[in-house]
mmCIF file of C-alpha atoms in Angstrom:
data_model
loop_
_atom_site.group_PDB
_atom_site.id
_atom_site.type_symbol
_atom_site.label_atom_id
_atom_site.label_comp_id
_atom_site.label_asym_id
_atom_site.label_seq_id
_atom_site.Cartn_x
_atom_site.Cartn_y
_atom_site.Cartn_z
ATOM 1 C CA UNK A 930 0.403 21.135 -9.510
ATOM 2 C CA UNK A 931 2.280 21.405 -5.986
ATOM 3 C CA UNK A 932 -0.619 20.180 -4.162
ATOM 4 C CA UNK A 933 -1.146 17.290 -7.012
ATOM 5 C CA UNK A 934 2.630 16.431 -6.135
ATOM 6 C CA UNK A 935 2.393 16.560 -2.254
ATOM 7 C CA UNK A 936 -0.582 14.544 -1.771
ATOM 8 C CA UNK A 937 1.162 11.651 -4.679
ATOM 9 C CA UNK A 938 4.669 11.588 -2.286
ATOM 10 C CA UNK A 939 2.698 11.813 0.988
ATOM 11 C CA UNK A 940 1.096 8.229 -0.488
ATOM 12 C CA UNK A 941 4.267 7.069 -1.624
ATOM 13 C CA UNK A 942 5.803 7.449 1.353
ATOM 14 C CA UNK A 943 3.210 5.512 3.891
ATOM 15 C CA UNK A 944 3.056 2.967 1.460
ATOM 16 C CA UNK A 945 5.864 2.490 -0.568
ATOM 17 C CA UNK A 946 7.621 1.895 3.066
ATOM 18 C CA UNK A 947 5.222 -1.067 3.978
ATOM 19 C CA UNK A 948 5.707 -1.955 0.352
ATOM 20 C CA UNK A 949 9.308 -1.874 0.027
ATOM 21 C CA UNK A 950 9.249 -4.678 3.299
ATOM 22 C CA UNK A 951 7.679 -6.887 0.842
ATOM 23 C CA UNK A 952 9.377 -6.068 -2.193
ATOM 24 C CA UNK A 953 12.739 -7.004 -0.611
ATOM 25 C CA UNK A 954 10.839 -10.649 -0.033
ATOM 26 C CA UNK A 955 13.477 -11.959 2.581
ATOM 27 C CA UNK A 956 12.283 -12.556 5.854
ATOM 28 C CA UNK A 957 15.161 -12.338 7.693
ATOM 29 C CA UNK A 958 17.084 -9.610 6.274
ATOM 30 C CA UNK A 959 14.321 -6.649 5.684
ATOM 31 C CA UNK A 960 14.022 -5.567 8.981
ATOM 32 C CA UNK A 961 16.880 -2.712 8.673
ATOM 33 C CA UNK A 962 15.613 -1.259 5.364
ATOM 34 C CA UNK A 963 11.783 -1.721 6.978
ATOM 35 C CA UNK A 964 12.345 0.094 10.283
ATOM 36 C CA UNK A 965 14.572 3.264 7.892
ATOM 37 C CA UNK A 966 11.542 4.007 5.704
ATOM 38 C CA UNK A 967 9.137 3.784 8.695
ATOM 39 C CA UNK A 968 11.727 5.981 10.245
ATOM 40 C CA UNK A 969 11.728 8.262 7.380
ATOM 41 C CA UNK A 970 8.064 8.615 7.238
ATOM 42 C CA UNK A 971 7.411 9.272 10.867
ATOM 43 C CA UNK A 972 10.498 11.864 10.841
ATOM 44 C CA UNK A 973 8.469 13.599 7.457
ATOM 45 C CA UNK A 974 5.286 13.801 9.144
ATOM 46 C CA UNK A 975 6.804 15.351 12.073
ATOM 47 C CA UNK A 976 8.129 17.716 9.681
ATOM 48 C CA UNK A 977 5.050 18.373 7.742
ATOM 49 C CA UNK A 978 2.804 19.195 10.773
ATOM 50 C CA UNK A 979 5.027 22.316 11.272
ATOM 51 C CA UNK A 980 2.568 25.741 9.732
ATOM 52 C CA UNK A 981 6.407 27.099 8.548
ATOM 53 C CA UNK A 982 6.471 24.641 5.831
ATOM 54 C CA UNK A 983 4.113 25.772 3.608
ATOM 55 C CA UNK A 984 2.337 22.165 3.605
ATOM 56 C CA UNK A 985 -0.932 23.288 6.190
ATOM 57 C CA UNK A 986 0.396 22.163 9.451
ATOM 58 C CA UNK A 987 -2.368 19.711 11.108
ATOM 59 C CA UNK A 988 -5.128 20.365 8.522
ATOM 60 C CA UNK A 989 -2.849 19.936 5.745
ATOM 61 C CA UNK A 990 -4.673 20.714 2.110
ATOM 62 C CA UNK A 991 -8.206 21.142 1.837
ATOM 63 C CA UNK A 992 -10.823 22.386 -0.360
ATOM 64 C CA UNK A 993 -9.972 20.879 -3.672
ATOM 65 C CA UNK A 994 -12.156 22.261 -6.007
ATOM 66 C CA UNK A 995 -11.019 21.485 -9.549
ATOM 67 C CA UNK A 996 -8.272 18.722 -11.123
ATOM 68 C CA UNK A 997 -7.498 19.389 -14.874
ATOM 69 C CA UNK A 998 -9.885 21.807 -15.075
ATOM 70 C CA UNK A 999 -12.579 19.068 -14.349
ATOM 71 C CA UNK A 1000 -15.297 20.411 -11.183
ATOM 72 C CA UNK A 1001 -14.258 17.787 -8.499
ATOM 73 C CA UNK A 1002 -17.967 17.993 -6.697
ATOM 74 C CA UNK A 1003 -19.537 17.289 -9.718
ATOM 75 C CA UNK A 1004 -21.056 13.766 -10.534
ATOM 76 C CA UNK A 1005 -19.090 13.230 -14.052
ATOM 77 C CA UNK A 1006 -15.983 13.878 -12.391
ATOM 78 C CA UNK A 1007 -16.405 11.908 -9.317
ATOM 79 C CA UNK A 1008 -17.577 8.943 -11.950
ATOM 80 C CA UNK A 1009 -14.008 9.385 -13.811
ATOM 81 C CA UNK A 1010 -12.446 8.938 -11.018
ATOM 82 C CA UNK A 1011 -14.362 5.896 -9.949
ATOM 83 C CA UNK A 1012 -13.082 4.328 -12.943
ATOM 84 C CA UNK A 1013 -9.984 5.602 -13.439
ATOM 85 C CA UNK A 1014 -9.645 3.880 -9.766
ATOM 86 C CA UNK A 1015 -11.017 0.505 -11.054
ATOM 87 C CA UNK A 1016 -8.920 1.020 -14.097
ATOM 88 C CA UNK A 1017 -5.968 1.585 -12.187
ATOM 89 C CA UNK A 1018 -6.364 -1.422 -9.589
ATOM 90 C CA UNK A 1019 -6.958 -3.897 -13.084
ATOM 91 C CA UNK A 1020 -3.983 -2.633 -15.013
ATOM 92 C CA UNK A 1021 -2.050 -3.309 -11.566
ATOM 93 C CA UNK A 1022 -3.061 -6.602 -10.962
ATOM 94 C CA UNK A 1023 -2.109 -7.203 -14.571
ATOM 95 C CA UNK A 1024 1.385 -5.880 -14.385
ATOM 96 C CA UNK A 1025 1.804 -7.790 -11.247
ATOM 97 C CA UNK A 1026 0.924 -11.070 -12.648
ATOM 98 C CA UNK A 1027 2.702 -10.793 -15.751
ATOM 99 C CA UNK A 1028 5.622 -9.700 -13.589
ATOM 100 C CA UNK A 1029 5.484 -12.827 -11.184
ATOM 101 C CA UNK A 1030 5.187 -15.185 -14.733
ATOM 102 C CA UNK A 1031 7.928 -13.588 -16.132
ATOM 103 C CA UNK A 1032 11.877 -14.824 -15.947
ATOM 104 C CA UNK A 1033 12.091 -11.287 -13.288
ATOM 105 C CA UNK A 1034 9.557 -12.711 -11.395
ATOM 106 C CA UNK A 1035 11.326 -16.413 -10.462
ATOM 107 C CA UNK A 1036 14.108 -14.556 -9.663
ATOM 108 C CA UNK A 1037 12.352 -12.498 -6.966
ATOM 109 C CA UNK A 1038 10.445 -15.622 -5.769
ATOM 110 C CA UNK A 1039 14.038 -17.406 -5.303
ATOM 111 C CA UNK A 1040 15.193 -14.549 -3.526
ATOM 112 C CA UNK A 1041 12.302 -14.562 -0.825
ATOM 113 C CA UNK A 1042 12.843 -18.343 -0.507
ATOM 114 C CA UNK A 1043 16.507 -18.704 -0.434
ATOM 115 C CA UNK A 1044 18.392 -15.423 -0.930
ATOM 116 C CA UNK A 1045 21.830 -16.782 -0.559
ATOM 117 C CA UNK A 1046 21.553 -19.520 -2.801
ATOM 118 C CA UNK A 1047 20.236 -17.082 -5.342
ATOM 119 C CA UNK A 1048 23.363 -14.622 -5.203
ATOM 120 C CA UNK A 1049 25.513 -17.771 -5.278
ATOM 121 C CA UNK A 1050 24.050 -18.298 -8.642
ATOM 122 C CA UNK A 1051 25.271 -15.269 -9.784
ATOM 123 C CA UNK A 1052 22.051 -12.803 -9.661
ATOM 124 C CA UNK A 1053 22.340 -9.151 -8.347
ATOM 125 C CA UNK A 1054 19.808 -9.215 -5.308
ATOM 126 C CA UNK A 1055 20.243 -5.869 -4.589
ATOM 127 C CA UNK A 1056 19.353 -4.855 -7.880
ATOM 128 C CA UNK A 1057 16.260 -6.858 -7.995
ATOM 129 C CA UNK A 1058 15.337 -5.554 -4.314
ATOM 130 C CA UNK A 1059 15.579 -2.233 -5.984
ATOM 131 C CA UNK A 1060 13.644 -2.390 -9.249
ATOM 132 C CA UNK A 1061 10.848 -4.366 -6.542
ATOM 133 C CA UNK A 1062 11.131 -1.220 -4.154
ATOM 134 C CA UNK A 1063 10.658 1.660 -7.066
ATOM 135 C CA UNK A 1064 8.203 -0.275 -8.875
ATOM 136 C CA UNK A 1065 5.952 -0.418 -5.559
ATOM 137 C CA UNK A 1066 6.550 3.330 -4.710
ATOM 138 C CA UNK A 1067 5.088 4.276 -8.279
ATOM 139 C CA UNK A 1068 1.749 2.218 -7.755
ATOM 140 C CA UNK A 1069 1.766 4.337 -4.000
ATOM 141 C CA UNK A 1070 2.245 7.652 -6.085
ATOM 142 C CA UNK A 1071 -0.770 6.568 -8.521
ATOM 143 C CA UNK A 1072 -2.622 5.173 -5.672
ATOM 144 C CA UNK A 1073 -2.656 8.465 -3.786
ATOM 145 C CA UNK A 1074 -2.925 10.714 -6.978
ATOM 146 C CA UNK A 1075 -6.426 8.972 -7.208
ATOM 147 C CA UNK A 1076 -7.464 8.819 -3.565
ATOM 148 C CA UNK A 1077 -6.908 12.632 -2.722
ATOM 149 C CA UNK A 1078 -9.293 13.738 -5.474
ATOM 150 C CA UNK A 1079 -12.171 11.870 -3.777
ATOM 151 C CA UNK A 1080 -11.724 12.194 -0.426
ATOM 152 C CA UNK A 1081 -10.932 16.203 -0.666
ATOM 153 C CA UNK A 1082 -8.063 16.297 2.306
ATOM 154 C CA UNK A 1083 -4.590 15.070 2.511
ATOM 155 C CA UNK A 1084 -2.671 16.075 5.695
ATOM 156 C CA UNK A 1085 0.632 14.782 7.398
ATOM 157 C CA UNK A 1086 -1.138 12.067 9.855
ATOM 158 C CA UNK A 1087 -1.007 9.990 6.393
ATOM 159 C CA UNK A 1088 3.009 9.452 7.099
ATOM 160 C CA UNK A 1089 1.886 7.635 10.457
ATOM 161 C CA UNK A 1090 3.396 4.219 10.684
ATOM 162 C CA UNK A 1091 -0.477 2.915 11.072
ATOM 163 C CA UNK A 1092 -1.171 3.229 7.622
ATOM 164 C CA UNK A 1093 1.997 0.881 6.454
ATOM 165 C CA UNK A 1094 1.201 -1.608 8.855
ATOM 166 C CA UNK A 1095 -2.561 -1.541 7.685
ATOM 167 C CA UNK A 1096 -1.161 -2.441 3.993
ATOM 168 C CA UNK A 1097 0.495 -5.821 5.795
ATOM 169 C CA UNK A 1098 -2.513 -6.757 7.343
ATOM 170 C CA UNK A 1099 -4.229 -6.501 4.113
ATOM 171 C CA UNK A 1100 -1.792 -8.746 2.744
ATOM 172 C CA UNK A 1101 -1.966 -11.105 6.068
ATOM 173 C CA UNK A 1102 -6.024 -11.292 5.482
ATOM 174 C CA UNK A 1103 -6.163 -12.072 2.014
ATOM 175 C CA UNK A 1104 -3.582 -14.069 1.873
ATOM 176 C CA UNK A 1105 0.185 -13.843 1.250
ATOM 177 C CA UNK A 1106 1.932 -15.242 -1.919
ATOM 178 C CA UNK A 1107 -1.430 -14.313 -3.429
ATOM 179 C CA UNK A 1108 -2.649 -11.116 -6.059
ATOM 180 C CA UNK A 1109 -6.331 -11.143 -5.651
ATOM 181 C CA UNK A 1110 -6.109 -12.409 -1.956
ATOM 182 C CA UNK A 1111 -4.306 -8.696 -1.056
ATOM 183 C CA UNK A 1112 -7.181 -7.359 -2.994
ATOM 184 C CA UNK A 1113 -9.789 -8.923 -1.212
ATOM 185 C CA UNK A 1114 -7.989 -8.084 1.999
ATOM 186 C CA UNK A 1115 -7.288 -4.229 1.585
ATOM 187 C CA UNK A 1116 -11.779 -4.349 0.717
ATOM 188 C CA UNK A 1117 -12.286 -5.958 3.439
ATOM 189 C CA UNK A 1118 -10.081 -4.552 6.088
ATOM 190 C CA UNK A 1119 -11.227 -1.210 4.603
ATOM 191 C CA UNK A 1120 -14.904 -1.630 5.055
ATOM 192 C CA UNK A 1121 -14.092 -3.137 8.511
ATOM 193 C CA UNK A 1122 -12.208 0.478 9.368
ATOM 194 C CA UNK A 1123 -15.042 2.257 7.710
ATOM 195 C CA UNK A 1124 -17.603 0.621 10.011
ATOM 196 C CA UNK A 1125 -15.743 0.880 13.052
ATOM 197 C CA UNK A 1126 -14.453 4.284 12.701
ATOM 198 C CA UNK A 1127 -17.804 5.484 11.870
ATOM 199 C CA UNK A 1128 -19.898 3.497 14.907
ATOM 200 C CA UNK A 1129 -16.903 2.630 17.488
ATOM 201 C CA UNK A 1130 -14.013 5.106 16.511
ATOM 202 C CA UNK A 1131 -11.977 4.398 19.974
ATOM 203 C CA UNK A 1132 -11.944 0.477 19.323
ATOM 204 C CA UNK A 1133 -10.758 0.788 15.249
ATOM 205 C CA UNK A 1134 -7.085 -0.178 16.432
ATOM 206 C CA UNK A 1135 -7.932 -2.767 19.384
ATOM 207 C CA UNK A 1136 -10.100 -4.447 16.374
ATOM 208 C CA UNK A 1137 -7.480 -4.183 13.868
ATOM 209 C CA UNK A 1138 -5.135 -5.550 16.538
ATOM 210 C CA UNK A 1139 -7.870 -8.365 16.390
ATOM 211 C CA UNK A 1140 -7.874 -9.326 13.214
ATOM 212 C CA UNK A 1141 -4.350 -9.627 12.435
ATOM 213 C CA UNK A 1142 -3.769 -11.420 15.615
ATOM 214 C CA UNK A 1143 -6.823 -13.866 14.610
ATOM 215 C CA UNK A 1144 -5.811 -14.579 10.866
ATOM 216 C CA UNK A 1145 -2.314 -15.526 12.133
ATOM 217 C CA UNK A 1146 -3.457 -18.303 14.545
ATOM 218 C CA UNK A 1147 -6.650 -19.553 12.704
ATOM 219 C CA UNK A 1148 -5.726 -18.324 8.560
ATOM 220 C CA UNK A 1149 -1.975 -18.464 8.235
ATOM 221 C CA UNK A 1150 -2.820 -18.266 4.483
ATOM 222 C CA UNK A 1151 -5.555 -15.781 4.680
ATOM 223 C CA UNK A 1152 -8.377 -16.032 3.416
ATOM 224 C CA UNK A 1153 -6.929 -16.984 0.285
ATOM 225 C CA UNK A 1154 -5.919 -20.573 1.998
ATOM 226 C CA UNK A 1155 -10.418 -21.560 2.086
ATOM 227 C CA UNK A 1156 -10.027 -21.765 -1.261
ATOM 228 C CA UNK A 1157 -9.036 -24.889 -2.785
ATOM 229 C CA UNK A 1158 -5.841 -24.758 -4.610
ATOM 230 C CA UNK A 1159 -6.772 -25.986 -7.923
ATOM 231 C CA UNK A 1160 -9.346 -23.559 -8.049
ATOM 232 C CA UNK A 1161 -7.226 -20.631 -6.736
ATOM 233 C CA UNK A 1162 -6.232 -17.711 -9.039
ATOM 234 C CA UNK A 1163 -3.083 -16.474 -7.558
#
Protein backbone atom coordinates (compact mmCIF):
# COMPACT_ATOMS: atom_id res chain seq x y z
CA UNK A 1 0.00 0.00 0.00
CA UNK A 2 3.04 2.51 0.68
CA UNK A 3 4.66 1.67 -2.47
CA UNK A 4 1.02 1.86 -4.35
CA UNK A 5 0.94 5.49 -2.73
CA UNK A 6 4.56 6.62 -3.59
CA UNK A 7 4.66 5.68 -7.09
CA UNK A 8 0.64 7.56 -7.50
CA UNK A 9 2.28 11.08 -5.78
CA UNK A 10 5.64 10.64 -7.57
CA UNK A 11 3.15 10.91 -10.93
CA UNK A 12 1.21 13.53 -9.51
CA UNK A 13 3.84 15.53 -8.86
CA UNK A 14 5.79 15.57 -12.48
CA UNK A 15 2.62 16.00 -13.95
CA UNK A 16 0.17 17.65 -12.07
CA UNK A 17 3.00 20.60 -12.13
CA UNK A 18 3.04 20.77 -16.05
CA UNK A 19 -0.68 20.33 -15.64
CA UNK A 20 -1.47 22.88 -13.20
CA UNK A 21 0.44 25.56 -15.98
CA UNK A 22 -2.42 24.73 -18.11
CA UNK A 23 -5.12 24.47 -15.78
CA UNK A 24 -4.53 28.08 -14.63
CA UNK A 25 -5.13 28.89 -18.66
CA UNK A 26 -3.64 32.53 -18.47
CA UNK A 27 -0.71 33.13 -20.36
CA UNK A 28 0.63 35.82 -18.72
CA UNK A 29 0.10 35.24 -15.18
CA UNK A 30 1.11 31.31 -14.66
CA UNK A 31 4.57 31.66 -14.74
CA UNK A 32 4.97 32.11 -10.73
CA UNK A 33 2.70 29.17 -9.79
CA UNK A 34 4.56 27.13 -12.93
CA UNK A 35 8.18 27.72 -11.91
CA UNK A 36 6.90 26.77 -7.65
CA UNK A 37 5.64 23.31 -8.60
CA UNK A 38 8.63 22.69 -10.93
CA UNK A 39 10.51 23.96 -7.97
CA UNK A 40 8.77 21.68 -5.69
CA UNK A 41 9.32 18.68 -7.76
CA UNK A 42 12.97 19.11 -8.45
CA UNK A 43 13.49 19.98 -4.55
CA UNK A 44 11.38 16.29 -3.87
CA UNK A 45 13.46 14.39 -6.12
CA UNK A 46 16.50 15.71 -4.61
CA UNK A 47 15.04 14.53 -1.52
CA UNK A 48 13.97 11.17 -2.62
CA UNK A 49 17.38 10.10 -4.09
CA UNK A 50 18.71 10.21 -0.46
CA UNK A 51 18.99 5.91 0.80
CA UNK A 52 17.87 7.62 4.52
CA UNK A 53 14.44 8.07 3.31
CA UNK A 54 13.19 4.88 3.09
CA UNK A 55 12.06 5.55 -0.71
CA UNK A 56 15.33 3.39 -2.53
CA UNK A 57 17.67 6.17 -3.18
CA UNK A 58 18.65 6.05 -7.11
CA UNK A 59 16.95 2.69 -7.86
CA UNK A 60 13.92 3.65 -6.14
CA UNK A 61 11.17 0.56 -5.99
CA UNK A 62 11.61 -2.43 -7.89
CA UNK A 63 10.47 -5.87 -8.20
CA UNK A 64 6.75 -5.57 -8.08
CA UNK A 65 5.47 -8.81 -7.98
CA UNK A 66 1.78 -8.79 -7.09
CA UNK A 67 -1.12 -5.75 -7.03
CA UNK A 68 -4.40 -6.87 -5.26
CA UNK A 69 -3.30 -10.08 -4.97
CA UNK A 70 -3.30 -10.32 -8.88
CA UNK A 71 0.50 -11.98 -10.29
CA UNK A 72 1.79 -8.79 -12.11
CA UNK A 73 4.05 -11.05 -14.72
CA UNK A 74 1.26 -12.91 -15.63
CA UNK A 75 -0.61 -12.38 -19.03
CA UNK A 76 -4.31 -11.86 -17.43
CA UNK A 77 -3.01 -9.30 -15.30
CA UNK A 78 -0.90 -7.42 -17.66
CA UNK A 79 -4.27 -7.59 -20.05
CA UNK A 80 -6.32 -5.82 -17.04
CA UNK A 81 -4.18 -3.40 -16.94
CA UNK A 82 -4.09 -2.77 -20.64
CA UNK A 83 -7.61 -2.00 -20.35
CA UNK A 84 -8.03 -0.56 -17.32
CA UNK A 85 -5.39 1.96 -19.13
CA UNK A 86 -7.67 2.35 -22.23
CA UNK A 87 -10.55 2.55 -19.87
CA UNK A 88 -9.02 5.13 -17.95
CA UNK A 89 -7.76 7.43 -20.96
CA UNK A 90 -11.81 7.12 -22.44
CA UNK A 91 -13.51 7.96 -19.19
CA UNK A 92 -10.92 11.02 -19.16
CA UNK A 93 -11.49 12.31 -22.36
CA UNK A 94 -15.15 12.07 -21.45
CA UNK A 95 -14.98 14.03 -18.26
CA UNK A 96 -12.92 16.52 -20.05
CA UNK A 97 -15.33 17.18 -22.74
CA UNK A 98 -18.31 17.26 -20.75
CA UNK A 99 -16.35 19.61 -18.51
CA UNK A 100 -15.34 22.11 -21.40
CA UNK A 101 -19.44 21.93 -22.60
CA UNK A 102 -20.50 22.60 -19.36
CA UNK A 103 -21.39 26.32 -17.77
CA UNK A 104 -17.64 25.46 -15.58
CA UNK A 105 -16.09 25.03 -18.65
CA UNK A 106 -16.92 28.74 -20.43
CA UNK A 107 -15.89 30.09 -17.44
CA UNK A 108 -12.38 28.58 -17.61
CA UNK A 109 -12.21 29.31 -21.39
CA UNK A 110 -13.00 33.17 -20.49
CA UNK A 111 -10.45 33.08 -18.01
CA UNK A 112 -7.57 31.88 -20.44
CA UNK A 113 -8.81 34.50 -22.94
CA UNK A 114 -9.43 37.48 -20.86
CA UNK A 115 -8.89 36.89 -17.13
CA UNK A 116 -9.58 40.36 -16.00
CA UNK A 117 -12.64 40.88 -17.73
CA UNK A 118 -13.82 37.63 -16.25
CA UNK A 119 -13.21 38.66 -12.45
CA UNK A 120 -14.80 42.00 -13.38
CA UNK A 121 -17.86 40.00 -14.01
CA UNK A 122 -17.91 38.82 -10.75
CA UNK A 123 -16.38 35.08 -11.04
CA UNK A 124 -13.82 33.73 -8.43
CA UNK A 125 -10.70 32.95 -10.74
CA UNK A 126 -8.82 31.67 -8.14
CA UNK A 127 -11.30 29.27 -7.29
CA UNK A 128 -11.72 28.02 -10.73
CA UNK A 129 -7.73 27.91 -11.13
CA UNK A 130 -8.01 25.65 -8.18
CA UNK A 131 -10.76 23.12 -8.86
CA UNK A 132 -8.64 23.08 -12.68
CA UNK A 133 -5.30 22.40 -10.67
CA UNK A 134 -6.77 19.40 -8.25
CA UNK A 135 -8.81 17.99 -10.88
CA UNK A 136 -5.51 17.56 -13.12
CA UNK A 137 -3.38 16.23 -10.15
CA UNK A 138 -6.05 13.33 -9.66
CA UNK A 139 -5.88 12.16 -13.43
CA UNK A 140 -1.64 12.33 -12.64
CA UNK A 141 -2.34 10.10 -9.46
CA UNK A 142 -4.53 7.57 -11.69
CA UNK A 143 -2.20 7.97 -14.50
CA UNK A 144 0.79 6.79 -12.49
CA UNK A 145 -1.21 4.20 -10.34
CA UNK A 146 -1.58 2.45 -13.83
CA UNK A 147 1.84 3.06 -15.37
CA UNK A 148 3.99 1.65 -12.38
CA UNK A 149 2.26 -1.73 -12.53
CA UNK A 150 3.51 -2.25 -16.11
CA UNK A 151 6.62 -0.90 -16.28
CA UNK A 152 7.83 -2.62 -12.76
CA UNK A 153 10.15 0.54 -11.46
CA UNK A 154 9.35 3.90 -10.17
CA UNK A 155 12.36 5.92 -8.86
CA UNK A 156 12.93 9.72 -8.04
CA UNK A 157 14.38 10.78 -11.68
CA UNK A 158 10.41 10.80 -12.41
CA UNK A 159 10.26 14.37 -10.37
CA UNK A 160 12.78 15.73 -13.13
CA UNK A 161 11.45 18.84 -14.72
CA UNK A 162 11.87 16.80 -18.25
CA UNK A 163 8.95 14.87 -17.75
CA UNK A 164 6.52 18.14 -17.20
CA UNK A 165 7.87 19.78 -20.05
CA UNK A 166 7.38 16.51 -22.18
CA UNK A 167 3.46 16.74 -21.17
CA UNK A 168 3.56 20.51 -22.97
CA UNK A 169 5.05 19.32 -25.92
CA UNK A 170 2.46 16.74 -26.16
CA UNK A 171 -0.01 19.33 -25.97
CA UNK A 172 2.14 21.69 -28.50
CA UNK A 173 2.13 18.54 -31.13
CA UNK A 174 -1.31 17.64 -31.08
CA UNK A 175 -2.59 20.64 -30.86
CA UNK A 176 -3.62 23.12 -28.14
CA UNK A 177 -7.30 24.08 -27.39
CA UNK A 178 -7.83 20.50 -28.56
CA UNK A 179 -8.82 16.87 -26.44
CA UNK A 180 -7.91 14.27 -28.91
CA UNK A 181 -5.06 16.45 -30.47
CA UNK A 182 -3.08 16.06 -26.76
CA UNK A 183 -3.91 12.47 -27.22
CA UNK A 184 -2.50 12.01 -30.42
CA UNK A 185 0.48 14.04 -29.31
CA UNK A 186 1.48 12.28 -25.94
CA UNK A 187 1.31 8.66 -28.74
CA UNK A 188 3.24 10.15 -30.81
CA UNK A 189 5.87 11.96 -28.90
CA UNK A 190 5.97 8.72 -26.87
CA UNK A 191 6.76 6.35 -29.64
CA UNK A 192 9.21 9.03 -30.95
CA UNK A 193 11.11 8.74 -27.25
CA UNK A 194 10.70 5.03 -27.42
CA UNK A 195 12.54 4.83 -30.75
CA UNK A 196 15.14 7.17 -29.99
CA UNK A 197 15.94 6.12 -26.58
CA UNK A 198 16.14 2.64 -27.68
CA UNK A 199 18.45 3.25 -31.12
CA UNK A 200 20.03 6.90 -30.37
CA UNK A 201 19.66 7.35 -26.48
CA UNK A 202 22.25 10.51 -26.41
CA UNK A 203 20.14 12.48 -29.14
CA UNK A 204 16.37 11.75 -27.30
CA UNK A 205 16.54 15.46 -25.90
CA UNK A 206 18.36 17.32 -28.96
CA UNK A 207 15.29 15.55 -30.97
CA UNK A 208 12.72 16.48 -28.57
CA UNK A 209 14.28 19.95 -28.62
CA UNK A 210 13.47 19.41 -32.42
CA UNK A 211 10.20 18.81 -32.48
CA UNK A 212 8.86 21.35 -30.27
CA UNK A 213 10.98 23.91 -31.87
CA UNK A 214 9.57 22.62 -35.43
CA UNK A 215 5.74 22.45 -34.53
CA UNK A 216 6.02 26.05 -33.24
CA UNK A 217 7.31 27.60 -36.52
CA UNK A 218 5.62 25.24 -39.12
CA UNK A 219 2.19 23.77 -36.76
CA UNK A 220 1.28 26.55 -34.38
CA UNK A 221 -1.93 24.47 -34.00
CA UNK A 222 -0.40 21.11 -33.97
CA UNK A 223 -1.23 18.68 -35.71
CA UNK A 224 -4.66 19.18 -34.83
CA UNK A 225 -4.63 22.54 -37.18
CA UNK A 226 -4.27 19.74 -40.82
CA UNK A 227 -7.45 18.96 -40.03
CA UNK A 228 -10.19 20.90 -41.38
CA UNK A 229 -12.27 22.58 -38.84
CA UNK A 230 -15.63 21.38 -39.66
CA UNK A 231 -14.43 18.05 -39.50
CA UNK A 232 -12.42 18.48 -36.25
CA UNK A 233 -13.54 16.79 -32.99
CA UNK A 234 -12.18 18.99 -30.36
Amino acid sequence: ADRLHVMTYDYTGSWASASGHHSALHPDGCSTPFSMTQALSYALMLAFFRNDMGFGGNNGFTDFKELLGFDLQSDGTRSALLVSTVVALAVTVGACRLIVASRAGRVIRSIRDAESRTRFLGYRVESYKLWLFVFSAVLAGVAGALYVPQVGIINPSEFEPINSIEVVIWVAVGGRGTLYGAVAGAVLVNYAKTYFTGALPEFWLYALGAIFVGVTLFLPRGLAGLVPAGSRVE
